PDB file of C-alpha atoms in Angstrom:
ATOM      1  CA  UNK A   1     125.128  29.300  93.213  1.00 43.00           C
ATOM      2  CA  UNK A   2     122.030  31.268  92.533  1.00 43.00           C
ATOM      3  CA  UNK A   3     120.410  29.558  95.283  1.00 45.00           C
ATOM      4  CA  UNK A   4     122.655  30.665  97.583  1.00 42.00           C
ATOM      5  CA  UNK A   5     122.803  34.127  96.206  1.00 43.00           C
ATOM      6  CA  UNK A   6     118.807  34.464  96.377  1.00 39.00           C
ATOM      7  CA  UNK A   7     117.572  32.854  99.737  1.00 39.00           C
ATOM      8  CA  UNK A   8     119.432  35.025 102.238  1.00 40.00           C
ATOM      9  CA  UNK A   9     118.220  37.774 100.528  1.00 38.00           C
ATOM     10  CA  UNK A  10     114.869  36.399 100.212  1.00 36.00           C
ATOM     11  CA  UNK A  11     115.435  35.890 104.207  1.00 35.00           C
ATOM     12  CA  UNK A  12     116.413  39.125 104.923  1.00 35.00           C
ATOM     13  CA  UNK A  13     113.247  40.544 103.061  1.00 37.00           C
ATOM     14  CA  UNK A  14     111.012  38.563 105.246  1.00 37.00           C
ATOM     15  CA  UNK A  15     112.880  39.548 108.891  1.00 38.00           C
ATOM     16  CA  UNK A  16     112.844  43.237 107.252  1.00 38.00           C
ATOM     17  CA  UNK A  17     109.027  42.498 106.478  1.00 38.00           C
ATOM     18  CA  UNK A  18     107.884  41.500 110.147  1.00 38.00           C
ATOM     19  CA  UNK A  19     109.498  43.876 111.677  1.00 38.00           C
ATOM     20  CA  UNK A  20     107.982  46.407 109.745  1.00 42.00           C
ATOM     21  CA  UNK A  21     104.863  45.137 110.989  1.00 43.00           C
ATOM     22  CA  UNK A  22     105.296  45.053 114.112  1.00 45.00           C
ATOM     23  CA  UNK A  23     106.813  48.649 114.282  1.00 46.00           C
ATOM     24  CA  UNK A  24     104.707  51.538 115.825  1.00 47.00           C
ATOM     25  CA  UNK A  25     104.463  54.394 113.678  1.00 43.00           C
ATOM     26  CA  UNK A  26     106.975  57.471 114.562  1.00 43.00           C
ATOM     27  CA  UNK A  27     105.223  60.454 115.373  1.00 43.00           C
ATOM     28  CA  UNK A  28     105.936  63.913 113.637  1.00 43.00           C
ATOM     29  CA  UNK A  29     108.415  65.640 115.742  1.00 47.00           C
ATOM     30  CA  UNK A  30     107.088  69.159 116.642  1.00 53.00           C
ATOM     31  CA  UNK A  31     107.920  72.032 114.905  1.00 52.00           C
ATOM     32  CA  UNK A  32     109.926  75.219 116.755  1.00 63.00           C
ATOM     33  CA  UNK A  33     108.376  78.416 116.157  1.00 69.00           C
ATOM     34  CA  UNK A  34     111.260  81.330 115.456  1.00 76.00           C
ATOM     35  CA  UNK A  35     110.964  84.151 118.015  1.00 82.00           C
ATOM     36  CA  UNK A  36     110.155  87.845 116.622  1.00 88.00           C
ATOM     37  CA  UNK A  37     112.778  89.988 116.821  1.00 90.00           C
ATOM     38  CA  UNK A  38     112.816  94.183 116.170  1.00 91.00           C
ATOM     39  CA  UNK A  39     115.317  96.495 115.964  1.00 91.00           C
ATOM     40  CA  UNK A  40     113.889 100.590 115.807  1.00 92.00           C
ATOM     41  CA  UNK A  41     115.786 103.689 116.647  1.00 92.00           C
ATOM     42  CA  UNK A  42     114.388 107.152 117.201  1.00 92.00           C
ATOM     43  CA  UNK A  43     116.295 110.448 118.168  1.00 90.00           C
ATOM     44  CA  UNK A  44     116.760 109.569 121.631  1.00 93.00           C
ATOM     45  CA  UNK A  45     116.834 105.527 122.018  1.00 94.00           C
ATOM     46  CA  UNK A  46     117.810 102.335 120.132  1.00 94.00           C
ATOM     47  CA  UNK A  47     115.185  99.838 120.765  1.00 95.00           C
ATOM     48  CA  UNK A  48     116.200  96.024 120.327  1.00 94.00           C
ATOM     49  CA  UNK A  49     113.234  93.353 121.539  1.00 93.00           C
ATOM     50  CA  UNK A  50     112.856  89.622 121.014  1.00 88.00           C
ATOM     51  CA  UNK A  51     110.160  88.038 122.235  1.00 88.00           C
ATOM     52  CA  UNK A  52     108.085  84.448 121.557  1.00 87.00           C
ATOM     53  CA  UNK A  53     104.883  84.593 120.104  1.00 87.00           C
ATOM     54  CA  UNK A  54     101.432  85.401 122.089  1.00 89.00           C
ATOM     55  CA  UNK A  55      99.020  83.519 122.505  1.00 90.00           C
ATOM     56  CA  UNK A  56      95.727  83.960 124.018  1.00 91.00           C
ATOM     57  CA  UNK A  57      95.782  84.095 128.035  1.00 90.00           C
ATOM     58  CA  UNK A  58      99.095  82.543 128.144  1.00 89.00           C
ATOM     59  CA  UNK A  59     102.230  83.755 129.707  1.00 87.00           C
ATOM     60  CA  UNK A  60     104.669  83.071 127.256  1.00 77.00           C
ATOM     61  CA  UNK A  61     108.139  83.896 128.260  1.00 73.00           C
ATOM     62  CA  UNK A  62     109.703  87.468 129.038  1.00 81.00           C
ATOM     63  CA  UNK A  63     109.854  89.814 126.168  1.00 89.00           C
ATOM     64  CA  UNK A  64     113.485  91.122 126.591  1.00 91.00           C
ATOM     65  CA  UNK A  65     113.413  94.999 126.158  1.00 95.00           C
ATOM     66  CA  UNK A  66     117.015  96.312 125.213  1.00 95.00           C
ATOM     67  CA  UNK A  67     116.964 100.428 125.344  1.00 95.00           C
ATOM     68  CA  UNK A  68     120.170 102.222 124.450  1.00 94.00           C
ATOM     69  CA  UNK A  69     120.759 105.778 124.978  1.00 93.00           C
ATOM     70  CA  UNK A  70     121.701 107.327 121.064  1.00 91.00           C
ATOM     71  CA  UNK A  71     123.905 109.911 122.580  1.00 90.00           C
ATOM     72  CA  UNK A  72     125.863 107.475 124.389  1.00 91.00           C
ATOM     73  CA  UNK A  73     125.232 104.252 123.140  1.00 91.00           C
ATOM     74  CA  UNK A  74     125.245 103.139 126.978  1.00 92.00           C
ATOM     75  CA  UNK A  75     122.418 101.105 128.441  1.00 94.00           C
ATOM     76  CA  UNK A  76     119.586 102.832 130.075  1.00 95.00           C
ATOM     77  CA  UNK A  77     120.078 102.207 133.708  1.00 94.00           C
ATOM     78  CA  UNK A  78     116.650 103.867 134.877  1.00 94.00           C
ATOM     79  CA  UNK A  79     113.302 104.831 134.571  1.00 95.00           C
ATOM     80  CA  UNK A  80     109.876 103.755 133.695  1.00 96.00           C
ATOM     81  CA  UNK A  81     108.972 102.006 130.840  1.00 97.00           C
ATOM     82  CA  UNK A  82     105.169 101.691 130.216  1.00 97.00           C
ATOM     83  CA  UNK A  83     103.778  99.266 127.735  1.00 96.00           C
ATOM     84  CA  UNK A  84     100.279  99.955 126.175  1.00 96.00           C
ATOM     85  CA  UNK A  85      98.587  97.080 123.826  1.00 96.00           C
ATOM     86  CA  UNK A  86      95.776  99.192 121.204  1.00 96.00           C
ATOM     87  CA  UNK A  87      93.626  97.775 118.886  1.00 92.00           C
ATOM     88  CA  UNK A  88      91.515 100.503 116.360  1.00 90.00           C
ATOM     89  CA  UNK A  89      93.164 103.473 118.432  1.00 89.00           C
ATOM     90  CA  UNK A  90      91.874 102.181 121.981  1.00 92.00           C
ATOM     91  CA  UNK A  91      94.131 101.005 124.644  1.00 95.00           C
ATOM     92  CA  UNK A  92      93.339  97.339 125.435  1.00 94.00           C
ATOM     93  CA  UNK A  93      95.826  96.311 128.371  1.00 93.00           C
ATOM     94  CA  UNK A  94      98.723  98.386 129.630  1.00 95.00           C
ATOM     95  CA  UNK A  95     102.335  97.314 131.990  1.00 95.00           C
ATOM     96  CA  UNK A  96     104.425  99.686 133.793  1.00 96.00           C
ATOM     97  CA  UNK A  97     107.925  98.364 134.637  1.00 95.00           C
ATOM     98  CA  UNK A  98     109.032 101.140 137.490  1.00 95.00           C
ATOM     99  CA  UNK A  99     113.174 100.040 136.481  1.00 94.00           C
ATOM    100  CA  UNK A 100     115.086  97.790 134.118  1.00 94.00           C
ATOM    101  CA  UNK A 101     115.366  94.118 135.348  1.00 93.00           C
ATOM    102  CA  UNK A 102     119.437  94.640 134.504  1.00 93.00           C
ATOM    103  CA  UNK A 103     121.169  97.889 132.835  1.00 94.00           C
ATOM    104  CA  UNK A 104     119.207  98.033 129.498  1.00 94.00           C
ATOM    105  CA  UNK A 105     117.044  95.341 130.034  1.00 95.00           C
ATOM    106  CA  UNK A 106     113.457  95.716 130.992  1.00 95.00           C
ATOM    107  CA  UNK A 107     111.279  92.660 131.003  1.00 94.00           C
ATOM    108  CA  UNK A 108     107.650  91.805 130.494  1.00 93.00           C
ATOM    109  CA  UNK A 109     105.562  88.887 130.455  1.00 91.00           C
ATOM    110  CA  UNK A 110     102.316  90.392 128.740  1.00 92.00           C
ATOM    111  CA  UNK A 111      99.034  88.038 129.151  1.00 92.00           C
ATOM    112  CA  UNK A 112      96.425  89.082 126.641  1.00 92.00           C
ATOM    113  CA  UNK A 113      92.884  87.864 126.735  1.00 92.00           C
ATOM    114  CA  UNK A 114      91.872  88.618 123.024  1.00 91.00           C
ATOM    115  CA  UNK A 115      93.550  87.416 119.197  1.00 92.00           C
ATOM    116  CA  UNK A 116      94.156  89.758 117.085  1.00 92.00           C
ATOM    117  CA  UNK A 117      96.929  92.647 115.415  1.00 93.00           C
ATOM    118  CA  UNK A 118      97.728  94.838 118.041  1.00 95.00           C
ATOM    119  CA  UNK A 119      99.585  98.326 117.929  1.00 96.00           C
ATOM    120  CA  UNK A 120     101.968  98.096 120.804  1.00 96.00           C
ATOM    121  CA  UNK A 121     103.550 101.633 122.355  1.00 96.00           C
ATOM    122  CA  UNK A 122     106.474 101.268 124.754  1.00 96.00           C
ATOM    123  CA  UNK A 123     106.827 105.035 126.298  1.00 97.00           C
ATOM    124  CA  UNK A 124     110.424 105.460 128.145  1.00 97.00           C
ATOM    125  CA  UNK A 125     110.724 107.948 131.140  1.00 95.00           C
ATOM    126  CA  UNK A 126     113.236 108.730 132.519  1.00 93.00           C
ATOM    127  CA  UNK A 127     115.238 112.031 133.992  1.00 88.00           C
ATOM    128  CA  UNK A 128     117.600 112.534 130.495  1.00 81.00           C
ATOM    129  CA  UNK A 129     115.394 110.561 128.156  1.00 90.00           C
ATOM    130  CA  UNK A 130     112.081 110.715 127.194  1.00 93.00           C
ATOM    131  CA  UNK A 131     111.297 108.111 123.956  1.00 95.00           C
ATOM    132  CA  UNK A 132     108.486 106.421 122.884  1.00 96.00           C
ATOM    133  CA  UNK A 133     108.711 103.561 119.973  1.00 96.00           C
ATOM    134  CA  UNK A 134     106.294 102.086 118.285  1.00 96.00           C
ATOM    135  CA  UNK A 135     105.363  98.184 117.304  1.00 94.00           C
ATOM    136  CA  UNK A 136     102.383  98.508 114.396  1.00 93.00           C
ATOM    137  CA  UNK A 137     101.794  94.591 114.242  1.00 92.00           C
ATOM    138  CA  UNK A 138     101.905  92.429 117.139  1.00 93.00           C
ATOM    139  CA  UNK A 139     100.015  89.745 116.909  1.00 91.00           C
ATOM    140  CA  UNK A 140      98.299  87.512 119.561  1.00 91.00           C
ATOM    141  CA  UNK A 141      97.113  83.723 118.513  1.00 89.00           C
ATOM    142  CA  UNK A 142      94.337  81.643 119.242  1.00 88.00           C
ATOM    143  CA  UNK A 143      96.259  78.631 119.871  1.00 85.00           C
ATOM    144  CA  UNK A 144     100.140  77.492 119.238  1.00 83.00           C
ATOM    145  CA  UNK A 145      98.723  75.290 115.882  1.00 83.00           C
ATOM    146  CA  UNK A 146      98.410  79.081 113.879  1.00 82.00           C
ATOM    147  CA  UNK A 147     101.916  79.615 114.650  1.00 81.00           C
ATOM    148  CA  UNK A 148     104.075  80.319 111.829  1.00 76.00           C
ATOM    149  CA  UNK A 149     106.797  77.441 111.519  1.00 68.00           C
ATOM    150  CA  UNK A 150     110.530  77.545 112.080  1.00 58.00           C
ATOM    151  CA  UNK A 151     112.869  79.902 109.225  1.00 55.00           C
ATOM    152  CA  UNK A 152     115.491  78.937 107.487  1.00 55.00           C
ATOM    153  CA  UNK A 153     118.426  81.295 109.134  1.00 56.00           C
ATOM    154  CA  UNK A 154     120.953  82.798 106.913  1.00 57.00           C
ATOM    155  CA  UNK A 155     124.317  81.762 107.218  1.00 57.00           C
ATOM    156  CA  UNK A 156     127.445  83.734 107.768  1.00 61.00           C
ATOM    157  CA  UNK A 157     126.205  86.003 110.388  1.00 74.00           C
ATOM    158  CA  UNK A 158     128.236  86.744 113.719  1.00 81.00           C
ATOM    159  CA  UNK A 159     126.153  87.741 116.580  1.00 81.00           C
ATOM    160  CA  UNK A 160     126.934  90.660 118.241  1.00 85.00           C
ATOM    161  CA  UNK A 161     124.837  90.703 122.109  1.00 87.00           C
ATOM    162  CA  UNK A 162     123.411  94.448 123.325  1.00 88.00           C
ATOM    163  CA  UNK A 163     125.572  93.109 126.247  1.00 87.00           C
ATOM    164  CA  UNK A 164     128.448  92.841 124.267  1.00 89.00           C
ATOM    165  CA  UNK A 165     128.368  96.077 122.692  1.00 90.00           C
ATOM    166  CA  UNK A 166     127.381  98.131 125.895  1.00 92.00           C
ATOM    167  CA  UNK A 167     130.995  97.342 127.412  1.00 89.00           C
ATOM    168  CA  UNK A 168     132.682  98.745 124.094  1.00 89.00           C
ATOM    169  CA  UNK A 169     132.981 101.889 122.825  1.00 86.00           C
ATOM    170  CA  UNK A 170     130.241 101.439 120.020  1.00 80.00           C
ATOM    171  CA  UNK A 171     127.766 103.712 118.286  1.00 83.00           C
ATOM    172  CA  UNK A 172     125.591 102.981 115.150  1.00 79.00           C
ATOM    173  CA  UNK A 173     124.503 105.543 112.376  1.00 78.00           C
ATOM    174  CA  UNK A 174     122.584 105.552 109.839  1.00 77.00           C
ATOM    175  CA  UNK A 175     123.245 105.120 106.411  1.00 86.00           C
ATOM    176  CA  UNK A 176     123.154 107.647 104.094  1.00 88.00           C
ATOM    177  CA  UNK A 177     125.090 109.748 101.240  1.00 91.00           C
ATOM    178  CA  UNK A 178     127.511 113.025 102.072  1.00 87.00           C
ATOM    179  CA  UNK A 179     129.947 114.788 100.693  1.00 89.00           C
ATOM    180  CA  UNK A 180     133.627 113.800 102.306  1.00 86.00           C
ATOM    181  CA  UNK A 181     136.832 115.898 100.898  1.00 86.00           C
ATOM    182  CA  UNK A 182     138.799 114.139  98.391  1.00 87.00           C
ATOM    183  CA  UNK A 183     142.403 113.282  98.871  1.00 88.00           C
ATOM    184  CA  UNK A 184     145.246 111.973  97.267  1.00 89.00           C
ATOM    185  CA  UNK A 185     147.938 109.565  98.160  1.00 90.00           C
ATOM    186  CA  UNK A 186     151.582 110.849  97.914  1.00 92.00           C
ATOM    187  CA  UNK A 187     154.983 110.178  99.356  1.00 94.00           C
ATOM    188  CA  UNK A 188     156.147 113.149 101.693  1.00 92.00           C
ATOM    189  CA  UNK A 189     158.809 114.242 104.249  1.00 90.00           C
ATOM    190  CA  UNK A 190     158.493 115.658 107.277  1.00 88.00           C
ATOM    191  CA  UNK A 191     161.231 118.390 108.444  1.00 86.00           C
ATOM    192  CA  UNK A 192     161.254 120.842 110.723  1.00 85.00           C
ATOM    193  CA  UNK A 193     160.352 124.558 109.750  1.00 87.00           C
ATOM    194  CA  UNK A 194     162.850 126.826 108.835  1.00 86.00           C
ATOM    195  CA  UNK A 195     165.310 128.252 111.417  1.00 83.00           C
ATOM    196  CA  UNK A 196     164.627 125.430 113.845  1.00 83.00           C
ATOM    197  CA  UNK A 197     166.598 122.920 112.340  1.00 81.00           C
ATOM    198  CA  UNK A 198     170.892 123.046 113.073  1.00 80.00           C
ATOM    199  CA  UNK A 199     173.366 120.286 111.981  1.00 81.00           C
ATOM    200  CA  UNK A 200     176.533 119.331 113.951  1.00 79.00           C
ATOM    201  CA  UNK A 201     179.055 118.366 112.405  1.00 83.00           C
ATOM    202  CA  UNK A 202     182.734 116.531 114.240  1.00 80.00           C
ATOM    203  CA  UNK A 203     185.808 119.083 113.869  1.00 83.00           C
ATOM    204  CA  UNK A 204     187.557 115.695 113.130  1.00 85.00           C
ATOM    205  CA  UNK A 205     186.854 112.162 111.872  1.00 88.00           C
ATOM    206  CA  UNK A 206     187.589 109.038 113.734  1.00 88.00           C
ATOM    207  CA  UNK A 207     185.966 107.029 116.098  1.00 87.00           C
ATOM    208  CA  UNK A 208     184.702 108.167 119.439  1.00 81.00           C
ATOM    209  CA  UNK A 209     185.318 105.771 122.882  1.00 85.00           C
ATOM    210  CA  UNK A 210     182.527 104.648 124.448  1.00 84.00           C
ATOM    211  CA  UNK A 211     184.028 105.293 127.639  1.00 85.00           C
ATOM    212  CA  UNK A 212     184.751 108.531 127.114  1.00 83.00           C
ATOM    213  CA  UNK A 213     181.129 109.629 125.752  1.00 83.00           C
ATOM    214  CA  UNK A 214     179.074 107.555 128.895  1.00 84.00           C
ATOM    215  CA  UNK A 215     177.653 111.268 129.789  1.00 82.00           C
ATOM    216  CA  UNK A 216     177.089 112.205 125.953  1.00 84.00           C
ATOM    217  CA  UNK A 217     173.593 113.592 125.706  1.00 85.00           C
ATOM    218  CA  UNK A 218     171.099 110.980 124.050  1.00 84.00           C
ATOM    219  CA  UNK A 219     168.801 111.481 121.015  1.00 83.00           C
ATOM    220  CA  UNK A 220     165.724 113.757 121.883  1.00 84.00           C
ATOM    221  CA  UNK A 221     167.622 115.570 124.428  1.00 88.00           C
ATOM    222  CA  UNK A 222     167.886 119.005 125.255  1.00 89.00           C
ATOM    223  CA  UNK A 223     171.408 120.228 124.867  1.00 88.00           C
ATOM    224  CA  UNK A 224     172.760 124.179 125.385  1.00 88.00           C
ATOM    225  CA  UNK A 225     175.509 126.147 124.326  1.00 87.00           C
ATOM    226  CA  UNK A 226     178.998 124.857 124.898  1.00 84.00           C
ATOM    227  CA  UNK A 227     178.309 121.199 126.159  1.00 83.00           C
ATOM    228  CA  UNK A 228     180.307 118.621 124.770  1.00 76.00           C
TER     229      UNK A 228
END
């Protein structure tokens, strides 16, 4: 019996043990790179952006420029939008987008020829709105190996698209502490106000035929002197 028990397993070691050996090693699967992703607001418009990471002299996908109006909370629907890139207080590259790509949407595909931090300054014109928001760190990379690895996301959240929330009546505020008036819960009646309020009563009891009260006045209806 232990014979038995021990040779297929010895058996199985060795078939497990060759093909090991002849198995090619699995390369590392490549690592996704999260996309940035701002949110800013400023008196006039609500800047939301995500956009992949630069890299030097690359085109790397459209940075998706979402501009909401704060009065309205409607998307921009025109204007120019000019994009400057500044390093040390001097402006290194600059785009001008002469209209959104879509209502609220501009795009850009920036190409930028050095690394480094960049200050980024996205000025708005337009004939109700003029906004300009800032980006203090955007960073361009040498190559896609310096890129920062993917981010554990956070569970529970519900997305909520710019799209989405354009079609909606929608507005955001921010948070902050103010006085509100107090109140307190109570049971009440309503009545009407003195002198406009007149009961009826029936000179007699007993029940009244339907089909002699068809024309009988319903409730919430006007009724004069005299009618029946």
């Amino acid at each position: 019996m232990k014979r038995l028990l021990i040779f297929p397993a010895l058996v199985l070691a060795s078939v497990g043990l060759l093909f090991g050996c002849n198995q090619e090693p699995v390369p590392d699967e490549e690592h996704e790179h999260p996309a940035v992703v701002i949110t800013e607001w400023n008196d006039s418009t609500e800047l939301f952006l995500e956009y992949p990471h630069l890299l030097v002299g690359e085109p790397t996908g459209n940075w998706a420029i979402h501009l909401s109006d704060m009065k309205t909370f409607l998307p921009i629907t025109q204007g120019t939008l000019e994009v400057r890139f500044l390093r040390g207080g001097e402006e290194v590259r600059s785009f001008t987008l002469d209209a959104p790509a879509r209502d609220g949407i501009f795009l850009l595909d920036p190409v930028i020829e050095e690394a480094g931090i960049y200050e980024v300054h996205l000025d708005l014109a337009t004939e109700q709105v003029l906004s300009r928001h800032v980006l203090p760190e955007v960073r361009v990379w040498t190559n896609a190996s310096e890129l920062p690895h993917d981010a554990e996301e956070e569970d529970g959240g519900i997305p909520f698209l710019k799209e989405q929330q354009w079609v909606i009546p929608w507005g955001i505020q921010r948070v902050g502490e103010q006085a509100v008036q107090s109140t307190v819960m109570a049971p009440a009646e309503i009545v009407a106000r003195d002198g406009a309020l007149v009961q009826v009563s029936a000179p007699a009891s007993g029940i009244a035929a339907e089909e002699l009260n068809r024309g009988a006045p319903s409730v919430g209806e006007r009724v004069r002197a005299g009618q029946v």
